[in-house]
Short mmCIF file of C-alpha atoms and ligand atoms in Angstrom, two decimals:
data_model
loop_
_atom_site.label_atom_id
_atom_site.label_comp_id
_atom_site.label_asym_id
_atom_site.label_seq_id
_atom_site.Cartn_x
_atom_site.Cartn_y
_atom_site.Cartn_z
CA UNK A 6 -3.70 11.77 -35.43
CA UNK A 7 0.05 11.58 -33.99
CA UNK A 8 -0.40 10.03 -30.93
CA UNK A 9 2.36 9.85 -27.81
CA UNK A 10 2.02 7.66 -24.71
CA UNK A 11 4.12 8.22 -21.89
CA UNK A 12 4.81 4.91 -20.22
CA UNK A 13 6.01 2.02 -21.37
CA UNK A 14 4.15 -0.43 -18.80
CA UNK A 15 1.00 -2.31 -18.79
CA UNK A 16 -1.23 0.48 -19.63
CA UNK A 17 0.95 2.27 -22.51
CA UNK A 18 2.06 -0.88 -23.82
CA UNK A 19 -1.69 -2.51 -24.09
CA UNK A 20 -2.41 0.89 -25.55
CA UNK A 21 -0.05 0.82 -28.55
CA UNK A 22 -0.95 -3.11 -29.24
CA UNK A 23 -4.62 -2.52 -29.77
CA UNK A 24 -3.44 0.82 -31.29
CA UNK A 25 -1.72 -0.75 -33.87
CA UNK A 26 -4.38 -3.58 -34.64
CA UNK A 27 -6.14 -0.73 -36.34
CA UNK A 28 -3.53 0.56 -38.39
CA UNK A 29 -2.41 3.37 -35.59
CA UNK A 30 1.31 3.22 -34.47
CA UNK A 31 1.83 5.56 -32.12
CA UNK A 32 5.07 7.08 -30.58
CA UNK A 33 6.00 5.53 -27.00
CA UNK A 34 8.21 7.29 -24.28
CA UNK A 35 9.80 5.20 -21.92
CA UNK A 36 11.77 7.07 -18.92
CA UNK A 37 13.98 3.96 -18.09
CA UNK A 38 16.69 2.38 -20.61
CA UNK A 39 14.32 -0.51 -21.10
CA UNK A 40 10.56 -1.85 -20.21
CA UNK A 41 10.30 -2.90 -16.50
CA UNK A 42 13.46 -1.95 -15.46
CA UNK A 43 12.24 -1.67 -12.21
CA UNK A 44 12.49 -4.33 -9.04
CA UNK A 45 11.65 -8.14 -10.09
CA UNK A 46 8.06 -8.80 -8.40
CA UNK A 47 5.94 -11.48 -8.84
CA UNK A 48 2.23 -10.63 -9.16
CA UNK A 49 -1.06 -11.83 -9.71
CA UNK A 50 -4.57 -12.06 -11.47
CA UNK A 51 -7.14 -13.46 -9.25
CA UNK A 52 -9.94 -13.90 -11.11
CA UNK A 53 -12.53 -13.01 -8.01
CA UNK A 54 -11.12 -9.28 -8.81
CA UNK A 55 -12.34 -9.10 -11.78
CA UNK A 56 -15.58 -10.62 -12.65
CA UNK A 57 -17.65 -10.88 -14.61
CA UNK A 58 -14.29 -11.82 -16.40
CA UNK A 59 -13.46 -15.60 -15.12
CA UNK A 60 -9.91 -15.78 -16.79
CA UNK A 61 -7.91 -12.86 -17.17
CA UNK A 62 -5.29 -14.36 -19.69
CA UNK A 63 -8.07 -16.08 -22.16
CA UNK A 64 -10.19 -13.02 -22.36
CA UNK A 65 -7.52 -10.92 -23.01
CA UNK A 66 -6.84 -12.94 -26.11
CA UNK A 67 -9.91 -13.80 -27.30
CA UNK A 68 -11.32 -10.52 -26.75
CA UNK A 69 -8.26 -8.37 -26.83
CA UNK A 70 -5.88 -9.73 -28.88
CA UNK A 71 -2.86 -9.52 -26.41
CA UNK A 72 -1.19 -12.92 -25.55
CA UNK A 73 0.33 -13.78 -21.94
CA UNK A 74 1.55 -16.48 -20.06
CA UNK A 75 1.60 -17.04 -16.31
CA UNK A 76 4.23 -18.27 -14.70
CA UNK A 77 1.74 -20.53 -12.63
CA UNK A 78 -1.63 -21.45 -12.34
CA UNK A 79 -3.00 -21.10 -8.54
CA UNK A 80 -4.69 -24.46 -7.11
CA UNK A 81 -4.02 -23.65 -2.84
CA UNK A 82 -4.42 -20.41 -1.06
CA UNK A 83 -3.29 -20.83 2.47
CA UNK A 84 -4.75 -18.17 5.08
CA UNK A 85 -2.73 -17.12 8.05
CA UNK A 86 -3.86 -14.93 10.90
CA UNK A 87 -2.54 -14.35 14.32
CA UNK A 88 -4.03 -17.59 15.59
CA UNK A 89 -6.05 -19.14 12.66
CA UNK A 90 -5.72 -20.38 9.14
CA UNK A 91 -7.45 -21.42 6.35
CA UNK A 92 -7.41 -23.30 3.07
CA UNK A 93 -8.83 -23.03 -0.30
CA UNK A 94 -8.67 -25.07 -3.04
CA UNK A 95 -9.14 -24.59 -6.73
CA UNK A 96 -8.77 -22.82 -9.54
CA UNK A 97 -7.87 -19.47 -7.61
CA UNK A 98 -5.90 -17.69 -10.44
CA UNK A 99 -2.27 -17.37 -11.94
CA UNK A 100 0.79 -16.00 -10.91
CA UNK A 101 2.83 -13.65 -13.21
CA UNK A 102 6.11 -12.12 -13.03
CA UNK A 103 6.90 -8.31 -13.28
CA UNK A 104 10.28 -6.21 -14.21
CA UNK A 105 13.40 -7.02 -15.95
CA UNK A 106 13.30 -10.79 -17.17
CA UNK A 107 11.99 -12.38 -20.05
CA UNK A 108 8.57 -13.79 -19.19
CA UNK A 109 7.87 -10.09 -16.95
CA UNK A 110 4.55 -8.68 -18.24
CA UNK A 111 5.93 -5.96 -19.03
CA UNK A 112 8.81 -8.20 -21.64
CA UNK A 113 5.65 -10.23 -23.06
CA UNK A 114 3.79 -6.62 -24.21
CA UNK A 115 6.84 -5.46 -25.61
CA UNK A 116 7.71 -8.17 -28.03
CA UNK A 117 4.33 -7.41 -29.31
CA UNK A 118 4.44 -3.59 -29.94
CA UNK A 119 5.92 -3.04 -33.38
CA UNK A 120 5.97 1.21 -32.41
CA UNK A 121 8.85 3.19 -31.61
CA UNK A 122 9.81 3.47 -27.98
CA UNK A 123 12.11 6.13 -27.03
CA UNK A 124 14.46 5.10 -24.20
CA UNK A 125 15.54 7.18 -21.22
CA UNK A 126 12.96 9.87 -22.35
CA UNK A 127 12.96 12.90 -20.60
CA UNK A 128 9.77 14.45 -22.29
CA UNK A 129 7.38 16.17 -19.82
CA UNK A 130 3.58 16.12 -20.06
CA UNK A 131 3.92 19.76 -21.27
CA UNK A 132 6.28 18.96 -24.78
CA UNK A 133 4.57 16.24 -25.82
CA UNK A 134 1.48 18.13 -25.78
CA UNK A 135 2.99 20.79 -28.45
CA UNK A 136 4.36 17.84 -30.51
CA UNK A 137 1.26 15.34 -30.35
CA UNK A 138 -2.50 15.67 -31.23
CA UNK A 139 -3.36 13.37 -28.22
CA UNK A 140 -1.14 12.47 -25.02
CA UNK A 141 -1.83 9.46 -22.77
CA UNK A 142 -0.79 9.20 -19.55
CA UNK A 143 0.73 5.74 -18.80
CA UNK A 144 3.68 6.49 -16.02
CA UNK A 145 1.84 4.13 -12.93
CA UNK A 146 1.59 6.74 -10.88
CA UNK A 147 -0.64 9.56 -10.35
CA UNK A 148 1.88 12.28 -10.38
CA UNK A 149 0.83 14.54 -13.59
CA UNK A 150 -3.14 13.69 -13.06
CA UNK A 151 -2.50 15.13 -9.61
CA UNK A 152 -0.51 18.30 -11.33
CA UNK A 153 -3.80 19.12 -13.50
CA UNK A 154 -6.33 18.94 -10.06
CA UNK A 155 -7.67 16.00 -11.75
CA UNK A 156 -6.94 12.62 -8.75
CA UNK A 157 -8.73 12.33 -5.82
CA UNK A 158 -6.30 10.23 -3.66
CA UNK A 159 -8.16 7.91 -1.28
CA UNK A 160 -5.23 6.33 0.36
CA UNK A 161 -1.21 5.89 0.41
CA UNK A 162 0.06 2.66 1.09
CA UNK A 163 3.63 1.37 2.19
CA UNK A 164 4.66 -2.04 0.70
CA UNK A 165 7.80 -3.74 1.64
CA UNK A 166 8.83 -6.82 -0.48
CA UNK A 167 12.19 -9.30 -0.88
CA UNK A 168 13.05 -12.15 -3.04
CA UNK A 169 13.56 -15.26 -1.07
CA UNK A 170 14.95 -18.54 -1.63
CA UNK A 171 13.86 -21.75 0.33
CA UNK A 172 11.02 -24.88 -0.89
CA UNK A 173 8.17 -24.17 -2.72
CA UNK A 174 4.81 -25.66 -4.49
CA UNK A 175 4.61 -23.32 -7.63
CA UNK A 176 0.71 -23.58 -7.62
CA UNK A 177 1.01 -22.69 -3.62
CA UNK A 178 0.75 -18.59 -2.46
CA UNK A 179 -0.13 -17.60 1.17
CA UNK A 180 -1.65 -14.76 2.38
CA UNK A 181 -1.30 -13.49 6.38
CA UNK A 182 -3.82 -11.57 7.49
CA UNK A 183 -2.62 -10.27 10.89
CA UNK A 184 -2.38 -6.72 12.45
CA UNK A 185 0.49 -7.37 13.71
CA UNK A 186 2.90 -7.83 10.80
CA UNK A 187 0.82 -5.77 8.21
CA UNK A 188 -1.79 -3.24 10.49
CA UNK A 189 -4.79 -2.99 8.42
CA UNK A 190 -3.08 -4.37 5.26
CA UNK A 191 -1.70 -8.09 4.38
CA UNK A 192 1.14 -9.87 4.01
CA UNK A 193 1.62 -12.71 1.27
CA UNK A 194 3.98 -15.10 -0.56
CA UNK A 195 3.85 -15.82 -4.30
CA UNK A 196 6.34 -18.44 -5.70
CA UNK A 197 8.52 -17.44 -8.68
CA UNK A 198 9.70 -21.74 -9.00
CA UNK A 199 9.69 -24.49 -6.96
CA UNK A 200 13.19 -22.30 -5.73
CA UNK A 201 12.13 -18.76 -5.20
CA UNK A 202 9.32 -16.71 -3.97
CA UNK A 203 8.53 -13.48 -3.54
CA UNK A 204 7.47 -12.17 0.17
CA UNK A 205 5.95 -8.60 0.75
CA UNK A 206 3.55 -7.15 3.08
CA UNK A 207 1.27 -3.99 2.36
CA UNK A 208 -0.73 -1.31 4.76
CA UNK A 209 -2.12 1.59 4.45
CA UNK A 210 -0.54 4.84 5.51
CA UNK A 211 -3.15 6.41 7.84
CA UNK A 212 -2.15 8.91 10.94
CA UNK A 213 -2.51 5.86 13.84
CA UNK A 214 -0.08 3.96 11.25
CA UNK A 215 2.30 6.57 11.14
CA UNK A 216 4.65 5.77 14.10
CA UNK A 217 5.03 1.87 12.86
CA UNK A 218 8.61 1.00 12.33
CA UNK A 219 8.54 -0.54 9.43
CA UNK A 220 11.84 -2.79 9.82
CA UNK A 221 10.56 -4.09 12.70
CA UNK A 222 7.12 -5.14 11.29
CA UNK A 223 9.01 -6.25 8.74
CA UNK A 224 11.41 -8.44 10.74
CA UNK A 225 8.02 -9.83 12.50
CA UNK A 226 6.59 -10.59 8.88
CA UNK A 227 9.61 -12.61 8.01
CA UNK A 228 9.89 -14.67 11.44
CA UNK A 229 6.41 -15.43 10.99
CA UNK A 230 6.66 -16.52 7.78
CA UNK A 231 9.42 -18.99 8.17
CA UNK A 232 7.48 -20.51 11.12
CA UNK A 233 4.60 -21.08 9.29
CA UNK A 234 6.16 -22.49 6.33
CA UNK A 235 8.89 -24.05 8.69
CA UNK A 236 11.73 -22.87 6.49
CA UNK A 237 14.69 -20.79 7.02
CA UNK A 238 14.67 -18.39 4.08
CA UNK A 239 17.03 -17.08 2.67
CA UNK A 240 16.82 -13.33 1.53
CA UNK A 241 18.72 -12.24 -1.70
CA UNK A 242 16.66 -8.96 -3.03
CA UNK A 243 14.69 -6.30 -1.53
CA UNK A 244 12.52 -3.63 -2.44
CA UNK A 245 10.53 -0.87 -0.70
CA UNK A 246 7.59 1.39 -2.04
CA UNK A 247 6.62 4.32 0.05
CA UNK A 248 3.42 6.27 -0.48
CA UNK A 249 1.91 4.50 -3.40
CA UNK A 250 -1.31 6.39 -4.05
CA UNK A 251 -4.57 4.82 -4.73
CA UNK A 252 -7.17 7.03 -6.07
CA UNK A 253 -9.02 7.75 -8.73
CA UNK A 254 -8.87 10.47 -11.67
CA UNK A 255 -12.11 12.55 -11.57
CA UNK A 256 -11.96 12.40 -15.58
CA UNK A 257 -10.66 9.95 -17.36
CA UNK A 258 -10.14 12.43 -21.04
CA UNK A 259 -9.53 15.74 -20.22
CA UNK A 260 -9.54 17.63 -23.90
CA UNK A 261 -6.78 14.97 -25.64
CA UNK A 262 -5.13 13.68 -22.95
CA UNK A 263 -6.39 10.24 -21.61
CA UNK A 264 -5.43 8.89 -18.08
CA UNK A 265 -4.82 5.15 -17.97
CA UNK A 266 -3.50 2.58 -15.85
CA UNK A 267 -2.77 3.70 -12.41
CA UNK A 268 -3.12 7.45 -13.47
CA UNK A 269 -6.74 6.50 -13.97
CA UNK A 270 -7.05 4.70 -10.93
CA UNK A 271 -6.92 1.11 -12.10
CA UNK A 272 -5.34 -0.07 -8.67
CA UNK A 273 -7.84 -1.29 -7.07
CA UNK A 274 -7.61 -0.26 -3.05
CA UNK A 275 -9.26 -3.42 -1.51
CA UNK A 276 -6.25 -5.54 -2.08
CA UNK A 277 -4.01 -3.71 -4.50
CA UNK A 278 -4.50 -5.26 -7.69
CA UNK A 279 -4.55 -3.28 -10.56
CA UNK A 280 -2.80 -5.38 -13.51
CA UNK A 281 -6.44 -6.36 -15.45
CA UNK A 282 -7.82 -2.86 -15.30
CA UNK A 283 -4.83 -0.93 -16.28
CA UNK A 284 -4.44 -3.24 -19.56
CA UNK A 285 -8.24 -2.84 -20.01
CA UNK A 286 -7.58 1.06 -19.69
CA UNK A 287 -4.78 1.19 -22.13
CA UNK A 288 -7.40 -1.01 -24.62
CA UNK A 289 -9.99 1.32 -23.88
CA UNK A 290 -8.45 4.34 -24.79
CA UNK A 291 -7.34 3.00 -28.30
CA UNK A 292 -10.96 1.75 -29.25
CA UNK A 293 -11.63 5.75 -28.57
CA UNK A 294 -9.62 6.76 -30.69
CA UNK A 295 -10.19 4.53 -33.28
CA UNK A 296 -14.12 5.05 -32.98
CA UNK A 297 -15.10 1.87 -31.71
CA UNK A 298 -16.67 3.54 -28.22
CA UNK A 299 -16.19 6.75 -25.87
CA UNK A 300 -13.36 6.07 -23.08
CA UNK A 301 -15.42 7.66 -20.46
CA UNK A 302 -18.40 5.08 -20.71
CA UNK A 303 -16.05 1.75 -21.35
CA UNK A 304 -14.17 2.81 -17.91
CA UNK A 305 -17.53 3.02 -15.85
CA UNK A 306 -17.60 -0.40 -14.30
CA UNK A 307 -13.79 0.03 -13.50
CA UNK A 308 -15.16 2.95 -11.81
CA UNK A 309 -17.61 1.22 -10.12
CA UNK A 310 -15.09 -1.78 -9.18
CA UNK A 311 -13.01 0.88 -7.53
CA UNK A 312 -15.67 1.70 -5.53
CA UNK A 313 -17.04 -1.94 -4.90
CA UNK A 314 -12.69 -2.19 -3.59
CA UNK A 315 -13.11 1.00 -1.76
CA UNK A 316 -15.71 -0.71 0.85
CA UNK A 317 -14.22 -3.74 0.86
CA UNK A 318 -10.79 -2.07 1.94
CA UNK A 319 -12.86 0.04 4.91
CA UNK A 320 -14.47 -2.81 5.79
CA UNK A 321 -11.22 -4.69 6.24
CA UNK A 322 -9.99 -2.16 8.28
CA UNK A 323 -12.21 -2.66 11.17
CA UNK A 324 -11.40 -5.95 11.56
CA UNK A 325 -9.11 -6.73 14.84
CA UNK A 326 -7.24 -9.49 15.02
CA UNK A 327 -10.14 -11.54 16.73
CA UNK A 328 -12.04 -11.22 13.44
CA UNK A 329 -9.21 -12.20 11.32
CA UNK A 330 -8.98 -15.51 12.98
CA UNK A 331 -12.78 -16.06 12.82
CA UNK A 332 -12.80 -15.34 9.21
CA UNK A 333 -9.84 -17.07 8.50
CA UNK A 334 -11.37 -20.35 10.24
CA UNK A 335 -13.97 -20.15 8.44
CA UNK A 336 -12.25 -20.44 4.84
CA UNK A 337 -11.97 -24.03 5.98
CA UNK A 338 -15.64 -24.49 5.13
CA UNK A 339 -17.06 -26.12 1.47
CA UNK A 340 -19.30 -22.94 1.18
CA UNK A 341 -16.88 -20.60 1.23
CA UNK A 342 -14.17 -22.09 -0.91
CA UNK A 343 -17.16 -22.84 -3.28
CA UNK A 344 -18.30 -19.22 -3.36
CA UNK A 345 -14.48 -18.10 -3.26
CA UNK A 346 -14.36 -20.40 -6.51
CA UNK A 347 -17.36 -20.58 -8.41
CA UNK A 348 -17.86 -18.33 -11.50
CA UNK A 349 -21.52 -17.45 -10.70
CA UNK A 350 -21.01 -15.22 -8.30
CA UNK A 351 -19.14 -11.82 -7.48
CA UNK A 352 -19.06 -12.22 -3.84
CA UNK A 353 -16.77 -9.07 -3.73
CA UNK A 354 -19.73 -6.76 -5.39
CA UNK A 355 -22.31 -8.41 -3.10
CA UNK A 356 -19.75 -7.87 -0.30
CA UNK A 357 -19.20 -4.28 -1.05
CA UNK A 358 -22.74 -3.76 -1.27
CA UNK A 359 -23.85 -5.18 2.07
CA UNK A 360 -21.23 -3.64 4.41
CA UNK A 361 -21.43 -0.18 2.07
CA UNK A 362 -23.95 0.72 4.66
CA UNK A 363 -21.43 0.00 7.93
CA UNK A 364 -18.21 1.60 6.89
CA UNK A 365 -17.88 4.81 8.35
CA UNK A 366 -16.19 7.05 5.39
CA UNK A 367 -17.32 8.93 3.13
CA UNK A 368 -15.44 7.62 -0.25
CA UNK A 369 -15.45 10.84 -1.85
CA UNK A 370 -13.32 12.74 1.07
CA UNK A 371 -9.37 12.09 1.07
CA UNK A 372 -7.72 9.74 3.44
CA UNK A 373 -4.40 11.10 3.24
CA UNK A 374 -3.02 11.77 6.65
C1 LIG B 419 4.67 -4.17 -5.00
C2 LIG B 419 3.44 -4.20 -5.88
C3 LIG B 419 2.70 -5.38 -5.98
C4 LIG B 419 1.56 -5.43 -6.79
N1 LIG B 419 0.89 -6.61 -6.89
C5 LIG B 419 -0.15 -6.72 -7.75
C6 LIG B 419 -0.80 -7.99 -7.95
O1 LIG B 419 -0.43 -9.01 -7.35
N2 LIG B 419 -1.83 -8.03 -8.83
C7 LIG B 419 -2.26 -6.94 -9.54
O2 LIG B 419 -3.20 -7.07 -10.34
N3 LIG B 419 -1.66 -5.73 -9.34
C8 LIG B 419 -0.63 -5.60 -8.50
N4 LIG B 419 0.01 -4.38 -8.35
C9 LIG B 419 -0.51 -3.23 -9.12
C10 LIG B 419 -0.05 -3.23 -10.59
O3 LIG B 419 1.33 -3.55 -10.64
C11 LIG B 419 -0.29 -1.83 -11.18
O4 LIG B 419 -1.63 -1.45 -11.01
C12 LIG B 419 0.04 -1.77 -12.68
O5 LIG B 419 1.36 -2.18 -12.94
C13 LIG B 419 -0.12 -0.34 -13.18
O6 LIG B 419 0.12 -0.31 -14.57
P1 LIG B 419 0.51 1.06 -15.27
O7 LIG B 419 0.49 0.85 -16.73
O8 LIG B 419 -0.32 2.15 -14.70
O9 LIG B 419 2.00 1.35 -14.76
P2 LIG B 419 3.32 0.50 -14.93
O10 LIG B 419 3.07 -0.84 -15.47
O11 LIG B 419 4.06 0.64 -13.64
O12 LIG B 419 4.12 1.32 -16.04
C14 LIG B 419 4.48 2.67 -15.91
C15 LIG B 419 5.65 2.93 -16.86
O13 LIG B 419 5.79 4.34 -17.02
C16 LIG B 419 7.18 4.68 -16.94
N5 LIG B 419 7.25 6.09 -16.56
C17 LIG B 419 7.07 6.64 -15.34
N6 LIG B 419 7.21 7.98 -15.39
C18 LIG B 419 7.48 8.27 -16.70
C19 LIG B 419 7.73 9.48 -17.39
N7 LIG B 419 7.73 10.66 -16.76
N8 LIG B 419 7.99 9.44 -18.73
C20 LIG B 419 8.00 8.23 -19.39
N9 LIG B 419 7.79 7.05 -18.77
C21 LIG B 419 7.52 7.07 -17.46
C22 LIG B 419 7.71 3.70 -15.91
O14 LIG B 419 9.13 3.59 -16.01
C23 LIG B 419 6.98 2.42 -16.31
O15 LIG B 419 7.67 1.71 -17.30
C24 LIG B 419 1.13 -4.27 -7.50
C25 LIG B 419 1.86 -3.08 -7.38
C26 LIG B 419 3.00 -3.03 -6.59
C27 LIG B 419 3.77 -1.74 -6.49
#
């Protein structure tokens, strides 16, 4: 077997680790100079996304084999909506960093590939297939599954994101949901140190969202949030993605090419998060080809998740402003921070399957506009 991935990111680099614990090195391509030479970001593993796992980072070593560290552990979600907000407390999750610095993700997976990453590759799907027995598909986007007819996109979304500098509780992230500063989407804040944070809000690209502006939605995110917080803070890096597709790849292996990570469809569309299941793809596809299980059948329930996140997300999108604050108000209440919490329960696949029945799209049919 001489094996390429292209991609040297969550997917392609959880790939090559488990890869290599069975005596496969592969060959990695890597477009940029370095891994996550992209925008600094601070993300996040909420464990609610991903049950029946309760702890993203301890399963992924016990199980897995691949060893992270958070930046933060998450005790306080605050909820903001036009005119409500909520609080939870617990243990909600961590908060991890992505991009250029040391403790990124992306810098963790790296220092524990021993393969060969080629820098600044410009390999195309195409070569590596004449040089490799099998290819897989790691570049976090859907580009080249979309090339071979095999994506069905279910929704683009714009996300608009800066660093910012002001007070923070490292344990602390908010999350606004309001039309107004993020129409059928979110807004949220996820500290970097007690010093820095990262701010972004995220919506969906539909036709009635079209004629947004989205510097002035963005200017009415950031007001809001530095009246909420009662800070004045200070901005010192931006970034903007436009038309990030969520979908999902109609076949995970086609011949010897695997999809993984978001080329799969590991970001979930409810609320974006896609870290956990493009690591688990990346895993996945190396116990294929090692013999230890068939891709296609250890993907199913992140099929099924993506569904579960499809409702959820159409759900969402009915809600006016109205609704937010209701719901919002309500986090306030012991039951739901204890079902928010607890590890019994996977309130977002018992969600998903009681409003399946009220949301008015058919999942299979694109959403693009
Ligand atoms: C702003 C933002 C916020 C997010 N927040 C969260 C969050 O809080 N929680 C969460 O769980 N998920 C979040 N996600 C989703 C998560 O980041 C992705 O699902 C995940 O990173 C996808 O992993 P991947 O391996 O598919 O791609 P990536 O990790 O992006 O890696 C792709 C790699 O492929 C390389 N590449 C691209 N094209 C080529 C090519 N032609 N040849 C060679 N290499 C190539 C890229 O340079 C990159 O290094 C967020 C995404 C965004 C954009």
């Amino acid at each position: 077997m001489k094996i390429a991935i292209m991609g040297a990111g969550l997917s392609g680099l959880a790939c090559a680790i488990t890869l290599e614990k069975f005596g496969v090195f592969p060959t990695i391509f890597e477009k940029r100079s370095r891994v996550g030479d992209r925008f600094v970001n601070g993300e996040a593993l909420l464990p609610i996304f991903n049950r029946p796992i309760n702890d993203d980072y301890a399963y992924l070593s016990e199980k897995h084999g691949i060893f992270l560290q958070p930046l933060a552990n998450i005790s306080k979600m605050n909820f903001y909506s036009e005119n409500g907000q909520g609080l939870v407390r617990g243990h909600l999750g961590f908060i991890n960093s992505r991009g250029r610095e040391d403790e990124s993700f992306e810098s963790q997976l790296f220092r524990q590939v021993k393969s060969e990453i080629t820098f600044n590759s410009k390999y195309t799907y195409e070569e590596l297939l004449q040089d490799f027995t099998h290819v897989i598909m790691a570049t976090g986007d859907a580009e080249y599954a979309l090339n071979v007819h095999n994506f069905r996109v279910d929704l683009t979304a714009t996300l608009k994101g800066a660093t910012v500098e002001g007070k923070f509780d490292r344990h602390h992230v908010s999350i606004w949901l309001d039309n107004h500063v993020a129409p059928k989407g979110y807004g949220f804040l996820l500290p970097y140190s007690e010093k820095e944070a990262v701010i972004t809000i995220a919506y969906p690209d539909y036709q009635d969202n079209q004629s947004i502006n989205l510097d002035s939605l963005w200017d009415r995110f950031y007001t809001k949030v530095c009246k909420d917080l009662n800070q004045n803070l200070r901005i010192t890096d931006q970034f903007e993605v436009n038309r990030y597709i969520m979908g999902l790849c109609e076949y995970p292996r086609l011949g010897n090419t695997f999809f993984t990570g978001n080329c799969f469809g590991a970001m979930m569309p409810g609320f974006g998060f896609g870290q956990l299941p493009s690591m688990l793809t990346g895993i996945y596809v190396a116990h294929d080809l090692c013999g230890k299980g068939k891709y296609e059948e250890l993907v199913k329930p992140l099929r099924k998740s993506y569904h579960n996140s499809l409702v959820i997300r159409q759900a969402m999108e009915q809600l006016d402003n109205h609704k937010l604050d209701l719901i919002v108000n309500l986090l306030n209440n012991r039951v739901s921070t204890h079902i928010l919490t607890t590890n019994k329960l996977n309130p977002l696949k018992i969600a998903s399957y009681i409003l399946r029945p009220f949301t008015k799209s058919n999942p299979r049919k694109s959403r693009l506009p």
